[in-house]
Coordinates of N, CA and C in Angstrom, one line a residue:
M1 N 216.2 140.2 23.2 CA 215.9 138.8 23.8 C 217.5 138.0 24.1
T2 N 218.2 138.0 25.8 CA 219.3 137.4 25.6 C 218.7 135.7 25.8
L3 N 219.3 134.6 25.4 CA 218.6 133.2 25.4 C 220.0 132.9 26.3
V4 N 221.3 133.2 27.0 CA 221.8 132.6 27.8 C 223.1 133.8 28.4
D5 N 222.9 133.6 29.5 CA 224.1 134.1 30.8 C 224.8 133.6 31.0
A6 N 225.7 133.7 30.5 CA 227.6 132.6 31.3 C 228.2 133.1 32.3
A7 N 229.0 132.0 32.7 CA 229.3 132.7 33.3 C 231.2 132.1 34.4
N8 N 231.4 131.7 34.9 CA 232.6 131.1 36.0 C 232.9 131.0 37.1
V9 N 232.1 129.9 37.9 CA 231.9 130.0 39.4 C 233.1 129.2 40.0
H10 N 233.3 129.7 40.7 CA 234.6 129.3 41.6 C 233.6 129.6 43.5
C11 N 234.2 127.8 43.9 CA 233.7 128.4 44.9 C 234.4 127.2 46.2
T12 N 235.1 127.9 47.2 CA 236.1 127.3 48.5 C 235.7 126.7 49.5
R13 N 233.8 126.2 49.5 CA 233.7 125.9 50.3 C 234.3 124.6 51.2
T14 N 233.9 124.2 52.1 CA 235.1 122.8 52.9 C 234.1 122.4 53.0
A15 N 234.5 120.4 53.1 CA 233.4 119.3 53.4 C 233.3 119.9 54.9
H16 N 233.5 120.9 55.9 CA 232.3 120.3 57.0 C 231.6 122.0 56.7
S17 N 231.7 122.8 56.0 CA 230.6 124.1 56.3 C 229.5 123.7 56.0
R18 N 228.1 123.3 56.4 CA 226.8 123.5 55.7 C 226.5 124.6 54.6
A19 N 226.5 123.8 53.3 CA 225.6 124.8 52.0 C 224.2 125.6 52.9
D20 N 224.1 126.3 52.9 CA 222.0 127.2 52.3 C 221.2 126.7 51.6
E21 N 220.3 125.9 51.5 CA 219.3 126.1 50.7 C 219.3 127.2 49.6
E22 N 219.2 126.7 47.7 CA 219.5 127.7 46.7 C 218.1 127.1 46.3
S23 N 218.5 128.2 45.0 CA 217.2 127.6 43.9 C 218.0 129.0 43.2
S24 N 217.8 128.3 41.4 CA 217.3 129.0 40.5 C 216.6 129.1 39.6
E25 N 215.8 130.4 38.6 CA 215.3 131.2 38.6 C 214.3 130.4 36.9
I26 N 216.0 130.2 36.4 CA 215.6 129.4 35.0 C 217.0 128.3 34.8
P27 N 216.3 127.7 34.1 CA 217.9 126.2 34.1 C 218.8 127.1 34.2
T28 N 219.6 126.1 35.0 CA 220.8 126.0 34.7 C 222.0 124.9 34.5
L29 N 222.7 125.3 33.3 CA 223.9 124.2 33.0 C 225.6 124.2 33.7
V30 N 225.1 123.3 34.3 CA 226.7 123.7 35.4 C 227.7 122.4 34.1
L31 N 228.4 123.5 34.4 CA 230.2 122.4 33.9 C 231.5 122.5 34.9
P32 N 231.3 121.3 35.7 CA 232.2 121.0 36.8 C 233.2 121.3 36.4
R33 N 234.6 122.1 36.1 CA 236.0 121.7 35.0 C 237.4 121.1 36.6
R34 N 236.8 121.2 38.1 CA 237.9 121.3 38.8 C 237.1 120.8 40.1
G35 N 237.3 119.7 40.8 CA 237.1 119.3 42.4 C 235.5 118.7 42.4
L36 N 234.8 118.2 43.5 CA 234.0 117.3 43.5 C 232.6 117.8 44.1
F37 N 231.4 117.4 43.9 CA 230.8 118.2 45.6 C 229.1 117.5 44.3
R38 N 228.5 117.7 46.0 CA 226.8 116.7 45.4 C 225.9 117.9 45.7
Y39 N 225.7 117.6 44.8 CA 223.9 118.6 44.1 C 222.8 117.8 45.3
H40 N 222.2 118.4 45.8 CA 221.0 118.0 46.6 C 219.9 118.7 46.0
T41 N 219.0 117.6 46.2 CA 217.8 118.1 45.6 C 216.6 117.4 46.4
G42 N 215.7 117.6 47.6 CA 214.3 116.6 47.7 C 214.9 115.6 48.7
A43 N 215.0 114.3 48.6 CA 216.1 113.0 48.3 C 216.7 112.2 48.0
R44 N 216.9 113.3 46.9 CA 218.2 113.1 45.4 C 219.1 114.0 46.1
H45 N 220.5 112.5 45.4 CA 221.7 114.1 45.0 C 222.1 113.6 44.4
V46 N 223.3 113.8 43.7 CA 223.9 113.3 42.2 C 225.1 113.7 42.9
L47 N 226.8 113.0 42.4 CA 227.6 113.4 43.1 C 228.4 113.9 41.1
A48 N 229.0 115.0 41.5 CA 229.1 115.3 40.4 C 231.1 116.2 40.4
D49 N 231.3 115.6 39.3 CA 232.8 115.7 38.8 C 233.1 116.4 37.6
A50 N 234.8 116.0 37.3 CA 234.2 116.8 36.2 C 234.4 116.5 34.7
N51 N 233.7 115.1 34.9 CA 233.0 113.8 33.8 C 232.1 114.6 33.5
T52 N 230.9 115.4 34.6 CA 229.9 115.2 34.5 C 229.5 117.0 34.0
V53 N 228.7 116.3 33.6 CA 227.1 117.2 33.8 C 225.7 118.2 34.4
L54 N 225.2 118.8 35.1 CA 223.6 118.9 35.2 C 223.5 119.8 35.2
L55 N 222.2 119.8 34.9 CA 221.3 121.0 34.8 C 220.1 120.6 35.8
F56 N 220.1 122.2 36.2 CA 220.0 122.5 37.7 C 218.3 123.1 37.5
H57 N 217.3 122.4 38.0 CA 215.9 122.5 37.9 C 215.3 124.2 38.6
P58 N 214.7 124.7 37.7 CA 214.7 126.2 38.0 C 213.4 125.9 39.1
D59 N 212.5 125.2 39.4 CA 211.4 124.9 40.5 C 211.8 123.5 41.4
Q60 N 212.5 123.8 41.4 CA 213.5 122.2 42.5 C 214.7 123.3 43.4
P61 N 214.3 123.3 44.5 CA 215.2 123.8 45.3 C 216.9 123.2 46.0
Y62 N 217.8 123.6 46.1 CA 218.8 122.3 46.5 C 219.9 123.1 47.3
R63 N 220.9 122.2 47.6 CA 222.0 122.5 48.4 C 223.0 121.7 48.0
I64 N 223.8 122.4 48.0 CA 225.6 121.7 47.1 C 226.8 121.1 48.9
S65 N 226.8 120.3 48.5 CA 227.7 119.7 49.9 C 229.2 119.4 49.2
H66 N 230.1 119.1 49.9 CA 231.8 119.0 49.3 C 231.9 117.9 50.0
P67 N 232.4 116.9 49.8 CA 233.6 116.1 50.6 C 235.4 115.8 51.4
N68 N 235.4 116.9 50.1 CA 236.4 117.3 50.4 C 236.7 118.6 50.8
D69 N 237.6 119.2 50.6 CA 238.6 120.5 51.8 C 238.4 121.6 50.0
D70 N 238.4 121.4 49.2 CA 239.1 121.1 47.4 C 238.8 122.3 47.1
G71 N 236.9 122.7 47.3 CA 235.7 123.4 46.0 C 235.9 123.0 45.4
D72 N 235.7 123.5 44.1 CA 235.7 123.2 42.7 C 235.4 124.7 42.2
D73 N 235.4 124.4 40.4 CA 235.6 125.3 39.8 C 234.1 125.2 38.2
C74 N 233.7 125.7 38.2 CA 232.7 125.5 37.0 C 232.3 126.8 36.4
T75 N 231.6 126.0 35.0 CA 231.0 126.7 33.8 C 229.3 127.2 34.2
A76 N 228.3 128.0 34.3 CA 227.6 128.5 34.7 C 226.8 128.8 33.5
L77 N 225.8 127.8 33.3 CA 224.9 129.0 31.5 C 223.7 128.6 32.1
R78 N 223.1 129.4 32.3 CA 221.7 130.2 32.6 C 220.6 130.5 31.5
F79 N 220.0 129.3 30.7 CA 219.3 129.6 29.6 C 218.2 129.8 30.1
T80 N 217.3 130.3 28.5 CA 215.7 130.3 29.1 C 215.1 129.5 29.1
R81 N 213.7 129.1 30.0 CA 213.0 127.4 29.4 C 212.7 127.6 28.6
D82 N 211.8 128.3 27.9 CA 212.4 127.5 26.1 C 213.0 127.2 25.3
V83 N 214.0 127.2 25.8 CA 215.3 127.1 24.9 C 215.6 125.7 25.3
V84 N 216.0 125.1 26.8 CA 215.7 124.3 27.4 C 215.2 123.3 26.8
A85 N 213.6 123.3 27.4 CA 212.5 122.7 26.9 C 212.2 122.2 25.6
D86 N 213.4 123.1 24.3 CA 213.6 122.7 22.4 C 214.9 121.8 22.9
A87 N 215.7 121.8 23.4 CA 217.4 121.1 23.4 C 216.7 119.4 24.1
L88 N 216.0 119.6 25.2 CA 216.7 118.4 25.6 C 214.8 118.0 26.4
G89 N 213.7 118.9 25.8 CA 212.5 118.1 26.1 C 212.2 118.6 27.9
F90 N 212.9 119.4 28.2 CA 212.9 120.0 29.9 C 211.7 121.0 30.1
A91 N 210.7 120.6 31.4 CA 209.2 120.6 30.9 C 209.2 121.0 33.4
S92 N 208.7 119.7 33.4 CA 208.3 120.4 34.8 C 209.3 118.8 35.7
E93 N 209.9 118.5 35.2 CA 210.6 117.2 35.6 C 211.8 117.6 36.3
Q94 N 212.4 116.9 37.1 CA 212.9 116.9 37.1 C 214.4 117.1 37.4
S95 N 215.8 117.7 37.7 CA 217.0 118.1 37.1 C 217.8 116.9 36.8
R96 N 218.3 117.0 36.5 CA 219.5 115.7 34.7 C 220.8 115.9 35.2
A97 N 221.4 114.9 35.3 CA 222.9 114.4 34.8 C 223.5 113.8 34.0
W98 N 224.5 114.1 33.3 CA 225.7 113.4 32.1 C 226.9 112.8 32.7
T99 N 226.8 112.1 32.3 CA 228.8 111.4 31.9 C 229.0 111.9 30.4
L100 N 230.5 112.3 30.7 CA 230.8 113.0 29.5 C 231.9 111.7 29.2
G101 N 232.5 111.5 27.8 CA 234.0 110.9 26.9 C 235.1 111.9 27.5
V102 N 236.3 111.6 27.2 CA 236.6 112.9 26.5 C 236.8 113.7 26.2
R103 N 236.3 113.5 24.6 CA 236.2 114.2 23.1 C 234.7 115.1 24.0
T104 N 233.8 114.4 24.1 CA 232.6 114.9 24.1 C 232.7 116.2 25.5
H105 N 233.5 115.9 26.5 CA 233.7 116.8 26.9 C 235.0 117.9 25.9
R106 N 235.5 117.6 26.0 CA 236.3 118.6 24.9 C 235.6 119.3 23.9
A107 N 234.3 119.0 23.6 CA 233.7 119.8 22.5 C 232.7 120.6 23.1
L108 N 232.3 119.8 24.2 CA 231.6 120.3 25.5 C 232.3 121.6 25.8
H109 N 232.9 122.2 26.5 CA 233.8 122.8 27.7 C 234.8 123.9 25.7
R110 N 234.6 123.9 25.1 CA 235.2 124.6 23.8 C 234.1 125.7 23.9
S111 N 233.3 124.9 23.2 CA 231.8 125.4 23.2 C 231.5 126.8 24.4
A112 N 231.5 126.3 25.4 CA 231.1 127.0 26.9 C 232.4 128.5 26.9
R113 N 233.4 127.3 26.7 CA 234.4 128.9 27.1 C 234.1 129.8 26.0
A114 N 234.0 129.6 24.3 CA 233.8 130.8 23.5 C 232.6 131.3 24.0
A115 N 231.7 130.9 24.1 CA 230.4 131.7 24.3 C 230.8 132.6 26.3
L116 N 231.6 132.5 26.3 CA 231.8 133.0 28.2 C 232.3 134.6 27.3
A117 N 233.5 134.2 26.2 CA 234.2 134.8 25.4 C 233.6 135.4 24.3
A118 N 232.5 135.6 24.1 CA 232.2 136.3 22.9 C 231.8 137.6 23.2
Q119 N 231.6 138.7 22.7 CA 231.2 140.1 23.1 C 230.1 140.3 22.5
D120 N 229.9 139.4 21.4 CA 228.4 139.6 20.2 C 227.4 138.4 20.8
P121 N 226.3 139.8 21.0 CA 225.1 138.8 21.8 C 224.8 136.8 20.3
L122 N 224.9 137.4 19.7 CA 224.2 136.5 18.4 C 225.9 135.2 18.9
S123 N 226.8 135.6 18.7 CA 227.7 134.5 18.8 C 227.7 134.5 19.4
R124 N 227.8 134.1 21.0 CA 227.9 134.2 22.7 C 226.4 132.8 22.6
D125 N 225.4 133.9 22.2 CA 223.7 132.5 21.6 C 223.6 131.2 21.1
E126 N 224.8 130.8 19.8 CA 224.7 130.0 19.5 C 225.5 129.4 19.8
H127 N 227.1 129.7 20.5 CA 228.3 128.9 21.1 C 227.5 128.2 22.0
A128 N 226.4 128.5 22.7 CA 225.9 128.2 24.0 C 225.1 127.1 23.8
L129 N 224.1 127.8 22.8 CA 223.2 126.5 22.0 C 224.4 125.2 21.4
E130 N 225.7 125.3 21.1 CA 226.3 124.0 20.8 C 225.7 123.1 21.8
V131 N 226.1 124.1 23.3 CA 226.4 123.5 24.3 C 224.9 122.6 25.2
L132 N 224.2 123.3 24.5 CA 222.6 122.7 24.7 C 222.5 121.2 23.4
A133 N 223.4 121.3 22.5 CA 223.3 120.0 21.4 C 223.9 119.3 22.0
I134 N 224.9 119.7 22.4 CA 226.7 118.4 22.6 C 225.4 117.4 23.5
V135 N 225.3 118.3 24.9 CA 224.5 117.5 26.3 C 223.2 117.1 25.4
A136 N 222.9 117.1 24.4 CA 221.6 116.4 24.3 C 221.5 114.6 23.2
R137 N 222.8 114.8 23.1 CA 223.4 114.1 22.6 C 223.8 112.3 23.3
A138 N 223.8 112.9 24.6 CA 224.7 112.5 25.9 C 223.7 111.4 26.0
D139 N 224.3 110.3 27.2 CA 223.7 109.5 27.6 C 223.2 109.9 29.3
P140 N 222.0 110.2 29.7 CA 222.0 110.6 31.6 C 222.9 109.3 32.7
I141 N 223.3 110.1 33.2 CA 223.4 108.9 34.2 C 222.0 108.6 34.5
A142 N 222.7 107.0 34.2 CA 221.0 106.2 35.7 C 221.2 106.3 37.1
N143 N 220.6 105.6 37.5 CA 219.6 106.5 39.2 C 218.8 105.5 39.6
T144 N 219.4 104.2 38.9 CA 218.8 103.6 40.3 C 219.1 102.8 41.3
A145 N 217.9 102.6 42.5 CA 218.2 102.5 43.5 C 219.2 101.2 44.2
R146 N 219.6 100.2 43.1 CA 220.0 99.3 43.3 C 221.3 98.8 43.3
D147 N 222.0 100.5 42.9 CA 223.5 100.7 42.3 C 224.4 102.0 42.8
A148 N 223.2 103.2 42.7 CA 223.5 104.1 42.6 C 224.3 104.7 43.7
A149 N 224.3 103.5 45.5 CA 225.1 104.4 46.5 C 226.7 103.3 45.8
A150 N 226.8 102.3 45.6 CA 227.7 101.9 44.9 C 228.4 102.2 43.9
I151 N 228.1 102.7 42.8 CA 229.0 103.5 41.6 C 228.6 105.1 42.0
E152 N 227.7 105.5 42.6 CA 228.8 106.8 44.2 C 230.4 107.2 44.4
A153 N 229.9 105.7 45.5 CA 231.0 105.9 46.2 C 231.8 104.9 45.1
V154 N 231.8 104.6 44.1 CA 233.4 104.4 43.5 C 233.8 105.8 42.6
R155 N 232.1 105.9 42.3 CA 232.3 107.3 41.4 C 233.4 107.9 42.4
E156 N 233.6 108.7 43.3 CA 234.0 109.5 44.6 C 235.2 109.3 45.1
R157 N 235.8 107.8 45.2 CA 237.2 107.7 45.5 C 237.7 107.7 44.4
L158 N 238.0 107.2 43.0 CA 238.0 107.4 41.8 C 238.6 109.4 41.6
A159 N 237.7 109.4 41.9 CA 237.9 111.8 42.0 C 238.6 112.3 43.1
A160 N 238.5 111.4 44.1 CA 239.0 111.9 45.3 C 240.9 111.9 45.2
D161 N 241.5 110.7 45.1 CA 242.9 110.5 44.8 C 243.0 110.5 43.7
L162 N 243.2 110.8 42.2 CA 243.3 110.5 40.9 C 245.0 109.8 41.1
G163 N 245.6 110.1 41.8 CA 247.1 109.5 41.9 C 247.4 107.8 42.3
R164 N 245.8 107.7 42.6 CA 246.4 106.1 44.1 C 245.7 105.3 42.8
V165 N 246.4 104.4 42.9 CA 246.0 102.7 42.4 C 246.5 101.9 43.1
A166 N 244.9 101.2 42.3 CA 244.0 100.6 42.9 C 243.7 99.4 42.0
T167 N 243.4 97.9 42.4 CA 242.7 97.2 41.5 C 241.9 97.2 41.8
L168 N 240.9 96.4 40.6 CA 239.4 96.0 40.7 C 239.2 95.1 41.9
A169 N 239.9 94.5 42.5 CA 239.5 93.0 43.8 C 239.1 94.3 45.0
E170 N 240.1 94.9 45.4 CA 240.3 96.4 46.5 C 239.0 97.1 46.2
I171 N 238.0 97.3 45.0 CA 237.7 99.0 44.7 C 236.1 98.3 44.8
A172 N 236.0 97.3 44.6 CA 235.0 96.0 44.6 C 234.4 95.2 46.2
R173 N 235.4 95.5 46.5 CA 235.6 94.9 48.3 C 235.7 96.4 49.2
G174 N 235.6 97.6 48.5 CA 234.2 98.5 49.0 C 233.4 98.9 49.2
V175 N 233.0 98.3 48.0 CA 231.8 98.7 47.8 C 230.9 97.3 48.2
H176 N 231.3 96.0 48.6 CA 230.6 95.4 48.8 C 229.8 94.5 47.8
L177 N 230.5 94.5 46.8 CA 230.0 93.9 45.7 C 231.1 93.1 44.9
S178 N 231.2 92.0 44.3 CA 231.9 90.7 43.4 C 232.9 91.9 42.1
P179 N 233.8 91.5 42.0 CA 234.4 92.6 40.7 C 233.6 92.1 39.5
Y180 N 232.8 91.8 39.0 CA 232.2 90.9 38.2 C 230.8 92.0 38.3
H181 N 229.9 92.2 39.2 CA 229.1 93.2 39.5 C 229.4 93.9 38.9
L182 N 230.7 94.7 40.2 CA 230.7 95.9 40.5 C 231.5 96.9 38.8
A183 N 232.4 95.9 37.8 CA 232.5 96.4 36.6 C 231.3 96.4 35.6
R184 N 230.1 95.3 35.9 CA 229.2 95.8 35.0 C 228.5 97.2 34.6
R185 N 228.3 96.6 36.1 CA 226.8 97.1 36.5 C 227.5 99.4 36.7
F186 N 228.6 99.5 36.6 CA 229.6 100.2 36.9 C 229.6 101.4 35.1
R187 N 229.3 99.9 34.4 CA 229.1 99.8 33.2 C 228.0 100.7 32.6
A188 N 226.7 100.0 33.3 CA 225.9 100.0 32.7 C 225.6 101.8 33.0
T189 N 225.8 102.2 34.6 CA 225.5 103.3 35.1 C 225.8 104.5 34.6
T190 N 227.4 104.5 33.9 CA 228.2 105.2 33.4 C 227.8 105.6 31.7
G191 N 228.2 104.3 31.5 CA 228.2 104.8 29.7 C 230.1 103.9 29.6
T192 N 230.8 103.7 30.7 CA 232.4 103.5 30.2 C 233.2 102.6 31.3
S193 N 234.0 102.5 31.4 CA 234.8 101.4 32.3 C 235.1 102.4 33.2
M194 N 236.2 101.6 34.9 CA 235.9 102.5 35.6 C 237.5 103.1 35.1
H195 N 238.6 102.2 34.5 CA 239.9 102.4 33.7 C 239.8 103.7 33.2
Q196 N 238.4 104.0 32.2 CA 238.2 104.6 31.1 C 237.8 106.5 31.6
Y197 N 237.3 105.2 33.1 CA 236.8 106.6 33.9 C 237.3 107.4 34.5
R198 N 238.3 107.1 35.2 CA 239.5 107.2 36.2 C 240.3 108.4 34.7
L199 N 240.7 107.4 33.5 CA 241.9 108.5 33.1 C 240.8 109.8 32.2
A200 N 239.4 109.5 31.9 CA 239.1 111.1 31.0 C 239.0 111.8 32.7
L201 N 238.8 111.8 33.7 CA 239.1 112.2 34.9 C 240.2 113.0 35.0
R202 N 241.1 112.0 34.7 CA 243.2 112.1 35.0 C 243.0 113.7 34.2
L203 N 242.4 113.2 32.4 CA 243.0 113.9 31.2 C 242.3 115.7 31.9
N204 N 240.4 115.1 31.8 CA 240.5 116.5 32.2 C 241.2 117.8 33.3
I205 N 241.3 117.2 34.2 CA 242.0 118.2 34.7 C 243.1 118.1 34.4
A206 N 244.2 117.5 33.7 CA 245.3 117.9 33.9 C 245.2 118.9 32.4
L207 N 244.3 119.0 31.0 CA 244.1 120.3 30.3 C 243.4 121.3 31.1
T208 N 243.1 121.3 32.6 CA 242.8 122.9 33.3 C 243.5 122.9 34.1
R209 N 244.8 122.5 34.0 CA 246.3 122.5 35.1 C 246.7 123.0 34.1
L210 N 246.7 122.3 32.9 CA 247.8 123.1 31.9 C 247.6 124.2 31.5
R211 N 246.3 124.9 31.4 CA 246.0 125.8 31.5 C 245.8 127.0 32.1
Q212 N 246.2 126.8 33.0 CA 246.1 127.6 34.2 C 247.6 128.2 34.5
G213 N 249.1 127.5 33.9 CA 250.3 127.6 33.1 C 251.1 126.7 33.8
E214 N 250.2 125.2 34.4 CA 251.5 124.1 34.9 C 252.1 123.7 34.3
N215 N 253.7 124.3 35.2 CA 255.4 124.2 34.3 C 256.3 122.7 34.0
N216 N 256.1 122.3 35.4 CA 256.3 121.0 34.8 C 255.4 119.4 34.3
L217 N 255.8 119.7 33.1 CA 254.7 118.3 33.3 C 254.8 116.6 33.7
T218 N 256.1 116.4 34.1 CA 256.4 115.3 35.2 C 256.0 114.8 35.3
A219 N 255.9 115.9 37.2 CA 255.0 116.4 38.1 C 253.8 116.2 38.0
L220 N 253.7 116.9 36.7 CA 251.7 116.7 36.6 C 251.4 115.5 36.4
A221 N 252.4 114.8 35.3 CA 251.9 113.3 35.2 C 251.6 112.5 36.3
L222 N 253.0 112.7 37.8 CA 252.9 111.8 38.4 C 251.6 111.8 39.7
D223 N 251.6 113.1 39.9 CA 250.2 113.3 40.4 C 249.3 112.9 40.3
L224 N 249.1 113.2 38.5 CA 247.8 112.0 37.8 C 247.8 111.0 38.3
G225 N 248.9 110.3 38.5 CA 248.5 108.8 38.3 C 249.4 108.2 36.9
F226 N 250.4 108.5 36.7 CA 249.9 108.4 35.2 C 251.9 107.9 35.4
A227 N 252.3 106.4 34.9 CA 253.3 106.2 34.6 C 254.7 106.7 34.5
S228 N 254.2 107.4 34.1 CA 255.2 108.2 33.4 C 255.4 109.4 32.5
H229 N 256.6 110.5 32.0 CA 255.6 111.6 31.6 C 255.6 111.3 30.0
A230 N 256.3 109.9 29.5 CA 255.9 109.9 28.2 C 254.3 108.7 28.4
H231 N 254.0 108.3 28.9 CA 252.4 108.2 29.6 C 251.8 108.7 29.3
F232 N 252.1 109.8 30.4 CA 250.6 111.3 30.0 C 250.6 111.1 28.8
S233 N 252.2 111.9 28.6 CA 251.8 112.3 27.0 C 251.2 111.9 25.5
A234 N 250.8 110.1 25.9 CA 250.6 109.2 24.6 C 248.7 109.6 25.0
A235 N 248.4 109.1 26.2 CA 247.2 109.7 27.0 C 246.8 110.7 25.8
F236 N 247.6 111.8 26.5 CA 247.1 113.3 26.2 C 246.8 113.7 24.8
H237 N 247.8 112.9 23.8 CA 247.5 113.2 22.1 C 246.6 112.3 21.8
D238 N 246.3 111.0 22.5 CA 245.0 110.4 22.4 C 243.7 110.5 22.6
A239 N 243.5 112.0 23.6 CA 242.6 112.0 23.4 C 242.2 113.7 23.2
Y240 N 243.1 114.2 22.8 CA 243.2 115.8 22.0 C 243.8 116.2 20.9
D241 N 244.7 115.2 20.3 CA 245.4 115.6 19.5 C 246.4 116.3 19.2
C242 N 246.8 116.1 20.1 CA 248.2 117.5 20.7 C 248.8 117.0 21.4
S243 N 250.1 118.0 22.1 CA 250.9 117.1 23.0 C 250.2 117.9 24.0
P244 N 250.6 118.0 25.5 CA 250.5 118.6 27.0 C 251.1 120.1 26.7
S245 N 252.0 119.9 25.6 CA 253.2 121.1 25.4 C 252.6 121.8 25.0
A246 N 251.9 121.8 24.3 CA 251.0 122.5 23.2 C 250.0 123.4 23.3
A247 N 248.8 122.5 24.0 CA 247.4 122.5 25.2 C 247.8 123.9 25.7
R248 N 248.9 123.7 26.7 CA 250.3 124.8 28.1 C 250.3 125.7 26.9
A249 N 250.9 125.8 25.6 CA 251.4 127.1 25.0 C 249.8 127.4 24.5
G250 N 248.3 127.3 24.1 CA 247.3 127.7 23.7 C 247.6 128.1 22.7
N251 N 248.4 128.0 22.0 CA 248.3 128.3 20.5 C 248.9 127.8 19.3
A252 N 249.2 126.4 19.1 CA 250.0 125.9 18.4 C 249.4 124.3 18.0
G253 N 249.3 124.6 16.9 CA 248.6 123.8 15.8 C 246.8 123.5 16.5
R254 N 246.8 122.5 16.8 CA 245.4 121.8 16.7 C 244.9 122.7 19.1
A255 N 246.0 123.0 19.4 CA 245.6 123.3 21.3 C 245.2 124.8 20.8
A256 N 245.1 125.3 20.3 CA 244.4 126.2 20.0 C 242.7 126.5 19.7
R257 N 242.5 125.4 19.3 CA 241.1 124.2 19.1 C 240.6 124.0 20.1
L258 N 241.5 123.3 21.5 CA 241.0 123.3 22.6 C 240.2 123.8 23.3

């Protein structure tokens, strides 16, 4: 009996198209790699970006919408109910979402890629279970009614234009909070600062584009909002323990394990 099915999912839906309601027969862990979308279930919705992981509940119909026209790319792991219940305590409760730091994101997607590539069922199942183990150690996204709308608006702004430079005061004005309260509430909700959250998004997207064969590292750095090639390289090396060039090659030193 297989414990997991793994697949890459590419969505080209635009912001103006309305998605039909869907449902999943078994728990599905969704790992966004690129893009931005909303997962709607009942009166609740979650904004998903490359810093998040979502668990789709099998008993909750859902709908997907996109705030822009870029679509998204995700890895989807469909587990049996017993496996998810054992790892996450998941039974009859609602869907969940988690935010991830750069190093947790790296470990999670490394295990997910290994599960996708595995030819042997035992190897595939073990790599997929490691994904669940990593998620089990992460902190779920807080979803208090008081802060949810403001924090989601900030997350959407940060993800929609990674190259934009903005001050804390400017972002706070956009959600009608003081800079002090926005900074505190954002950290309480996501577990990190806005600067670190945006940096993680930039580096996650950079790693995806490098694996897709991005050649112009300076253009990539500036497009994602880094001040220079050197600034980008230093941040990338600090997060992934290798240079962007090594990650693009995929076979140099530690880059082979990214």
